[in-house]
CSV table of C-alpha atoms in Angstrom, one decimal:
chain,number,residue,atom,x,y,z
A,1,GLY,CA,50.9,-75.3,34.0
A,2,PRO,CA,54.2,-73.8,33.2
A,3,LEU,CA,57.0,-74.7,35.6
A,4,SER,CA,57.8,-71.2,36.9
A,5,GLU,CA,54.2,-70.5,38.1
A,6,ARG,CA,53.7,-73.7,40.1
A,7,ARG,CA,54.1,-73.8,43.8
A,8,LEU,CA,56.7,-75.8,45.6
A,9,MET,CA,54.4,-78.6,46.7
A,10,GLU,CA,53.2,-79.1,43.1
A,11,VAL,CA,56.7,-79.5,41.7
A,12,ARG,CA,57.8,-83.0,41.1
A,13,LEU,CA,61.2,-84.2,42.5
A,14,GLY,CA,62.9,-84.5,39.2
A,15,GLU,CA,62.0,-81.0,38.2
A,16,LEU,CA,63.3,-79.4,41.4
A,17,PRO,CA,66.6,-78.0,40.1
A,18,MET,CA,64.9,-76.5,37.1
A,19,TRP,CA,62.2,-75.0,39.3
A,20,LEU,CA,64.9,-73.5,41.5
A,21,ALA,CA,66.5,-72.0,38.5
A,22,THR,CA,63.3,-70.1,37.6
A,23,CYS,CA,63.0,-68.7,41.0
A,24,ASP,CA,63.5,-65.0,41.6
A,25,PHE,CA,66.4,-64.5,44.1
A,26,SER,CA,66.6,-60.7,44.0
A,27,PRO,CA,65.7,-58.9,47.2
A,28,GLN,CA,62.3,-58.0,45.8
A,29,GLY,CA,61.7,-61.5,44.7
A,30,LEU,CA,62.7,-62.9,48.1
A,31,LEU,CA,60.5,-60.4,49.9
A,32,GLY,CA,57.6,-61.3,47.6
A,33,GLY,CA,58.1,-65.0,48.2
A,34,VAL,CA,58.2,-64.4,52.0
A,35,GLN,CA,55.1,-62.3,51.7
A,36,LYS,CA,53.2,-64.9,49.7
A,37,ALA,CA,54.2,-67.6,52.2
A,38,TRP,CA,53.1,-65.6,55.2
A,39,SER,CA,49.8,-64.5,53.6
A,40,SER,CA,48.9,-68.1,52.6
A,41,TYR,CA,49.7,-69.3,56.1
A,42,TYR,CA,47.7,-66.4,57.6
A,43,ASP,CA,44.7,-67.0,55.4
A,44,LYS,CA,44.7,-70.7,56.1
A,45,TYR,CA,45.2,-70.8,59.9
A,46,ILE,CA,44.6,-67.4,61.5
A,47,ASN,CA,42.2,-65.3,59.4
A,48,VAL,CA,39.2,-67.5,59.9
A,49,LYS,CA,36.0,-67.1,61.8
A,50,ARG,CA,36.6,-69.8,64.4
A,51,GLY,CA,40.3,-70.4,64.7
A,52,GLY,CA,41.9,-72.4,67.4
A,53,ALA,CA,45.2,-72.7,69.2
A,54,ALA,CA,46.8,-74.2,66.0
A,55,GLY,CA,47.4,-70.9,64.4
A,56,ILE,CA,50.0,-69.5,66.8
A,57,SER,CA,51.1,-72.8,68.3
A,58,MET,CA,52.7,-73.8,65.0
A,59,LEU,CA,54.4,-70.4,64.8
A,60,LEU,CA,55.7,-70.8,68.4
A,61,ALA,CA,56.9,-74.3,67.7
A,62,GLY,CA,58.7,-73.1,64.6
A,63,TYR,CA,60.3,-70.3,66.6
A,64,CYS,CA,61.4,-72.9,69.3
A,65,LEU,CA,63.0,-75.1,66.7
A,66,LEU,CA,64.7,-72.2,65.0
A,67,SER,CA,66.1,-70.8,68.2
A,68,TYR,CA,67.3,-74.3,69.2
A,69,GLY,CA,69.1,-74.5,65.9
A,70,TRP,CA,70.7,-71.1,66.3
A,71,ASN,CA,71.9,-71.9,69.9
A,72,TYR,CA,72.9,-75.6,69.2
A,73,GLN,CA,76.6,-74.8,69.4
A,74,HIS,CA,76.2,-73.2,72.8
A,75,ILE,CA,73.9,-76.0,74.1
A,76,SER,CA,76.1,-78.9,73.0
A,77,LYS,CA,79.2,-77.2,74.4
A,78,ILE,CA,77.9,-76.9,78.0
A,79,HIS,CA,77.2,-80.7,78.1
B,1,LEU,CA,51.4,-36.2,26.6
B,2,LEU,CA,49.8,-39.6,27.0
B,3,HIS,CA,52.1,-42.6,26.7
B,4,ALA,CA,50.4,-45.0,24.4
B,5,ALA,CA,51.8,-48.0,26.3
B,6,ARG,CA,49.9,-47.1,29.5
B,7,ARG,CA,46.6,-48.9,29.7
B,8,LEU,CA,43.7,-46.9,31.0
B,9,HIS,CA,41.2,-48.0,33.6
B,10,THR,CA,43.0,-51.2,34.4
B,11,SER,CA,43.7,-51.6,38.1
B,12,PRO,CA,43.7,-54.9,40.0
B,13,GLN,CA,41.0,-53.5,42.3
B,14,SER,CA,37.5,-54.7,41.8
B,15,SER,CA,34.4,-53.5,43.5
B,16,ALA,CA,32.9,-57.0,43.9
B,17,PRO,CA,32.1,-57.8,47.5
B,18,LEU,CA,34.7,-59.6,49.5
B,19,PRO,CA,34.4,-63.4,49.8
B,20,PRO,CA,33.3,-64.4,53.3
B,21,LEU,CA,35.9,-65.7,55.8
B,22,PRO,CA,36.2,-69.5,56.0
B,23,GLU,CA,34.5,-70.9,59.0
B,24,LYS,CA,37.4,-73.0,60.4
B,25,GLY,CA,41.1,-73.0,59.9
B,26,GLY,CA,43.1,-75.8,58.3
B,27,GLU,CA,42.9,-79.0,60.2
B,28,VAL,CA,45.9,-79.5,62.6
B,29,ARG,CA,46.5,-82.7,64.6
B,30,HIS,CA,47.8,-82.4,68.1
B,31,GLY,CA,47.9,-78.6,67.6
B,32,LEU,CA,51.2,-78.8,65.8
B,33,ILE,CA,51.2,-80.9,62.6
B,34,PRO,CA,48.8,-80.0,59.7
B,35,GLU,CA,46.5,-82.8,58.5
B,36,GLU,CA,48.0,-82.5,55.0
B,37,PHE,CA,51.1,-84.2,56.3
B,38,PHE,CA,49.2,-87.3,57.5
B,39,GLN,CA,47.2,-87.4,54.2
B,40,PHE,CA,50.5,-87.1,52.3
B,41,LEU,CA,51.9,-90.2,54.1
B,42,TYR,CA,48.6,-92.2,54.2
B,43,PRO,CA,48.8,-94.0,50.8
B,44,LYS,CA,52.3,-95.3,51.4
B,45,THR,CA,52.3,-96.1,55.1
B,46,GLY,CA,48.7,-96.1,56.3
B,47,VAL,CA,47.5,-94.6,59.5
B,48,THR,CA,50.5,-95.2,61.8
B,49,GLY,CA,53.1,-94.0,59.3
B,50,PRO,CA,53.5,-90.4,60.6
B,51,TYR,CA,53.6,-91.6,64.2
B,52,MET,CA,56.3,-94.1,63.4
B,53,LEU,CA,58.2,-91.4,61.6
B,54,GLY,CA,57.9,-89.1,64.6
B,55,THR,CA,59.1,-91.8,67.1
B,56,GLY,CA,62.0,-92.8,64.9
B,57,LEU,CA,63.0,-89.2,64.5
B,58,LEU,CA,62.8,-88.5,68.2
B,59,LEU,CA,64.9,-91.5,69.1
B,60,TYR,CA,67.5,-90.6,66.5
B,61,LEU,CA,67.7,-87.0,67.8
B,62,LEU,CA,68.0,-88.2,71.4
B,63,SER,CA,70.5,-90.9,70.7
B,64,LYS,CA,72.8,-88.8,68.6
B,65,GLU,CA,72.5,-86.0,71.1
B,66,ILE,CA,71.2,-83.6,68.5
B,67,TYR,CA,68.6,-82.8,71.1
B,68,VAL,CA,70.4,-82.3,74.4
B,69,ILE,CA,68.5,-83.1,77.6
B,70,ASN,CA,69.3,-80.5,80.3
B,71,HIS,CA,67.5,-78.3,82.8
B,72,GLU,CA,65.8,-76.5,79.9
B,73,THR,CA,64.1,-79.7,78.9
B,74,VAL,CA,62.5,-80.0,82.3
B,75,ALA,CA,61.5,-76.3,82.2
B,76,ALA,CA,60.0,-76.8,78.7
B,77,ALA,CA,58.1,-79.9,79.8
B,78,CYS,CA,56.6,-78.0,82.8
B,79,ILE,CA,55.6,-75.0,80.7
B,80,LEU,CA,54.1,-77.2,78.0
B,81,ALA,CA,52.1,-79.1,80.6
B,82,VAL,CA,50.7,-75.8,82.1
B,83,ILE,CA,49.9,-74.5,78.6
B,84,ILE,CA,48.1,-77.6,77.5
B,85,TYR,CA,46.1,-77.7,80.8
B,86,GLY,CA,45.2,-74.1,80.4
B,87,VAL,CA,44.1,-74.5,76.8
B,88,LYS,CA,42.1,-77.6,77.4
B,89,LYS,CA,40.3,-76.0,80.4
B,90,PHE,CA,39.7,-72.5,79.3
B,91,GLY,CA,39.6,-72.9,75.6
B,92,PRO,CA,35.9,-73.2,75.0
B,93,ASP,CA,35.1,-70.3,77.2
B,94,VAL,CA,37.6,-68.0,75.4
B,95,ALA,CA,36.2,-69.2,72.1
B,96,ALA,CA,32.6,-68.4,73.2
B,97,PHE,CA,33.7,-65.0,74.3
B,98,ALA,CA,35.5,-64.3,71.0
B,99,ASP,CA,32.5,-65.6,69.1
B,100,LYS,CA,30.2,-63.2,71.1
B,101,LEU,CA,32.5,-60.2,70.2
B,102,ASN,CA,32.4,-61.2,66.6
B,103,GLU,CA,28.7,-61.6,66.6
B,104,GLU,CA,28.3,-58.1,68.1
B,105,LYS,CA,30.4,-56.6,65.4
B,106,VAL,CA,28.5,-58.3,62.7
B,107,ALA,CA,25.2,-57.4,64.3
B,108,ASN,CA,26.2,-53.8,64.5
B,109,ALA,CA,27.2,-53.7,60.8
B,110,LEU,CA,23.9,-55.5,59.9
B,111,ALA,CA,22.0,-53.0,62.0
B,112,VAL,CA,23.6,-50.1,60.2
B,113,LYS,CA,22.9,-51.6,56.9
B,114,ASN,CA,19.2,-52.3,57.8
B,115,GLU,CA,18.9,-48.8,59.2
B,116,ALA,CA,20.2,-47.4,55.9
B,117,ILE,CA,17.9,-49.6,53.9
B,118,LYS,CA,14.9,-48.6,56.0
B,119,ASP,CA,15.7,-44.9,55.7
B,120,LEU,CA,16.0,-45.2,52.0
B,121,GLU,CA,12.7,-47.0,51.7
B,122,THR,CA,10.9,-44.4,53.7
B,123,ALA,CA,12.6,-41.8,51.5
B,124,ILE,CA,11.2,-43.7,48.5
B,125,GLU,CA,7.7,-43.7,49.9
B,126,GLN,CA,7.8,-40.0,50.7
B,127,GLU,CA,9.1,-39.3,47.3
B,128,LYS,CA,6.2,-41.3,45.8
B,129,LYS,CA,3.8,-39.4,48.0
B,130,GLU,CA,5.2,-36.1,46.8
B,131,GLN,CA,4.7,-37.3,43.2
B,132,TRP,CA,1.1,-38.1,44.0
B,133,ARG,CA,0.7,-34.7,45.6
B,134,VAL,CA,2.0,-33.1,42.4
B,135,GLU,CA,-0.9,-34.6,40.5
B,136,GLY,CA,-3.3,-32.6,42.7
B,137,ARG,CA,-1.8,-29.3,41.6
B,138,SER,CA,-4.5,-28.8,39.0
B,139,TYR,CA,-7.2,-29.1,41.7
B,140,LEU,CA,-5.3,-26.6,43.8
B,141,PHE,CA,-5.3,-24.1,41.0
B,142,ASP,CA,-8.9,-24.7,40.2
B,143,ALA,CA,-9.8,-23.9,43.9
B,144,LYS,CA,-7.7,-20.8,43.8
B,145,ARG,CA,-9.4,-19.7,40.6
B,146,ASN,CA,-12.8,-20.3,42.2
B,147,ASN,CA,-11.8,-18.2,45.2
B,148,VAL,CA,-10.7,-15.3,43.1
B,149,ALA,CA,-13.9,-15.5,41.0
B,150,MET,CA,-15.9,-15.5,44.2
B,151,LEU,CA,-14.1,-12.5,45.5
B,152,LEU,CA,-14.6,-10.6,42.3
B,153,GLU,CA,-18.3,-11.5,42.3
B,154,THR,CA,-18.7,-10.4,45.9
B,155,ASN,CA,-17.0,-7.2,45.3
B,156,TYR,CA,-19.1,-6.5,42.3
B,157,ARG,CA,-22.3,-7.2,44.1
B,158,GLU,CA,-21.3,-5.0,47.0
B,159,ARG,CA,-20.6,-2.1,44.7
B,160,LEU,CA,-23.9,-2.7,42.9
B,161,MET,CA,-25.6,-2.5,46.3
B,162,THR,CA,-23.9,0.7,47.1
B,163,VAL,CA,-24.9,2.2,43.8
B,164,TYR,CA,-28.5,1.1,44.3
B,165,ASN,CA,-28.6,2.6,47.8
B,166,GLU,CA,-27.1,5.9,46.7
B,167,VAL,CA,-29.6,6.2,43.9
B,168,LYS,CA,-32.5,5.3,46.1
B,169,LYS,CA,-31.4,7.9,48.6
B,170,ARG,CA,-31.3,10.6,46.0
B,171,LEU,CA,-34.7,9.6,44.7
B,172,ASP,CA,-36.2,9.4,48.2
B,173,TYR,CA,-34.8,12.9,48.8
B,174,GLN,CA,-36.6,14.2,45.7
B,175,VAL,CA,-39.8,12.5,46.7
B,176,ALA,CA,-39.6,13.8,50.3
B,177,MET,CA,-39.0,17.3,48.9
B,178,GLN,CA,-42.1,17.1,46.8
B,179,ASN,CA,-44.2,15.7,49.6
B,180,LEU,CA,-43.0,18.4,52.0
B,181,LYS,CA,-43.7,21.1,49.5
B,182,ARG,CA,-47.2,19.9,48.8
B,183,GLN,CA,-47.9,19.5,52.6
B,184,LYS,CA,-46.6,23.0,53.3
B,185,GLU,CA,-48.8,24.4,50.5
B,186,GLN,CA,-51.8,22.5,51.8
B,187,ASP,CA,-51.3,23.6,55.4
B,188,HIS,CA,-50.7,27.2,54.3
B,189,MET,CA,-53.9,27.1,52.2
B,190,ILE,CA,-55.9,25.6,55.0
B,191,GLN,CA,-54.7,28.2,57.4
B,192,TRP,CA,-55.3,31.0,55.0
B,193,VAL,CA,-58.8,29.7,54.3
B,194,GLU,CA,-59.5,29.4,58.0
B,195,LYS,CA,-58.2,32.8,58.7
B,196,SER,CA,-60.2,34.4,56.0
B,197,VAL,CA,-63.4,32.5,57.1
B,198,VAL,CA,-62.8,33.6,60.7
B,199,GLN,CA,-62.3,37.1,59.6
B,200,SER,CA,-65.4,37.1,57.4
B,201,ILE,CA,-67.5,36.1,60.4
B,202,THR,CA,-68.9,39.6,61.6
B,203,PRO,CA,-69.9,40.0,65.2
B,204,GLN,CA,-73.5,40.2,64.0
B,205,GLN,CA,-73.4,36.9,62.3
B,206,GLN,CA,-71.7,35.4,65.4
B,207,LYS,CA,-74.5,36.5,67.7
B,208,GLU,CA,-77.2,35.2,65.3
B,209,SER,CA,-75.4,31.8,64.9
B,210,ILE,CA,-75.0,31.4,68.7
B,211,ALA,CA,-78.7,32.2,69.3
B,212,LYS,CA,-79.7,29.7,66.6
B,213,CYS,CA,-77.5,27.0,68.2
B,214,ILE,CA,-79.1,27.6,71.6
B,215,LEU,CA,-82.5,27.2,70.1
B,216,ASP,CA,-81.4,24.0,68.4
B,217,LEU,CA,-80.0,22.6,71.6
B,218,LYS,CA,-83.2,23.4,73.5
B,219,ALA,CA,-85.3,21.6,70.8
B,220,LEU,CA,-82.9,18.7,70.9
B,221,SER,CA,-83.1,18.4,74.7
B,222,ARG,CA,-86.9,18.6,74.5
B,223,SER,CA,-87.0,15.8,72.0
B,224,ALA,CA,-84.6,13.8,74.1
B,225,GLN,CA,-86.7,14.3,77.2
B,226,ALA,CA,-89.8,13.3,75.3
B,227,ALA,CA,-88.1,10.2,74.0
B,228,ALA,CA,-86.8,9.2,77.5
């Protein structure tokens, strides 16, 4: 389909800059993008009949990595 | 003032029933990495590719001190161990409990739906019965008409009877009056005749008749004695 309506995973590497150009970077656009990402994650891993530990464990792991990244300066300084 | 550009009756809502929830979530290996990643690397690197990538990445992070090992690492390792032990041991029980809760919810909703369906079906049957009853209306009115006709007939006959009785009573009265009159005339006439006869009997005649009677009696007694 047309470039602007494809998802990130379906964009080929060479078309990446062009795809980024068609992205909507206004606050509403970013909010909409975040909402779409969260709803796709939620519908795939959490909003199921028999989910497992994978749903929240991935969120917690992501949070761990993110907080490590934010505190990297502090952690590397102590050592 | 209706703007021509606005479309009517076009909302993204649709009243089709919701699609059911998927049974299981997306596949995740080791609880952290989605299966799609392994499938993504499989054509190029086979089965061990992602694990090689992970090992190399880990060694790089450790060697370059991008991941620093300090007291927090030990704490994280202990916490992870406890969490994994807990999940492995109590996971199935918690899953069964959650499944039971879900089933109860679904069963309640189903029960409500079935109740509603049953109530509506009984309502339909009762409605049909009422429709059948309506067909019998003509019989009802026929019966009522018959009742009224019978009442009228009964009343008419009662009055006829009353009329007959009254007329008979009057006629009987007339007949009784005539009979009484004739009887009274008869009695009076008899009395009068007797009285006049008695009066006409002179003492002389009385004596003669008494003597004749005695003679007759004597003759009779003589003949009776002769016969006996």
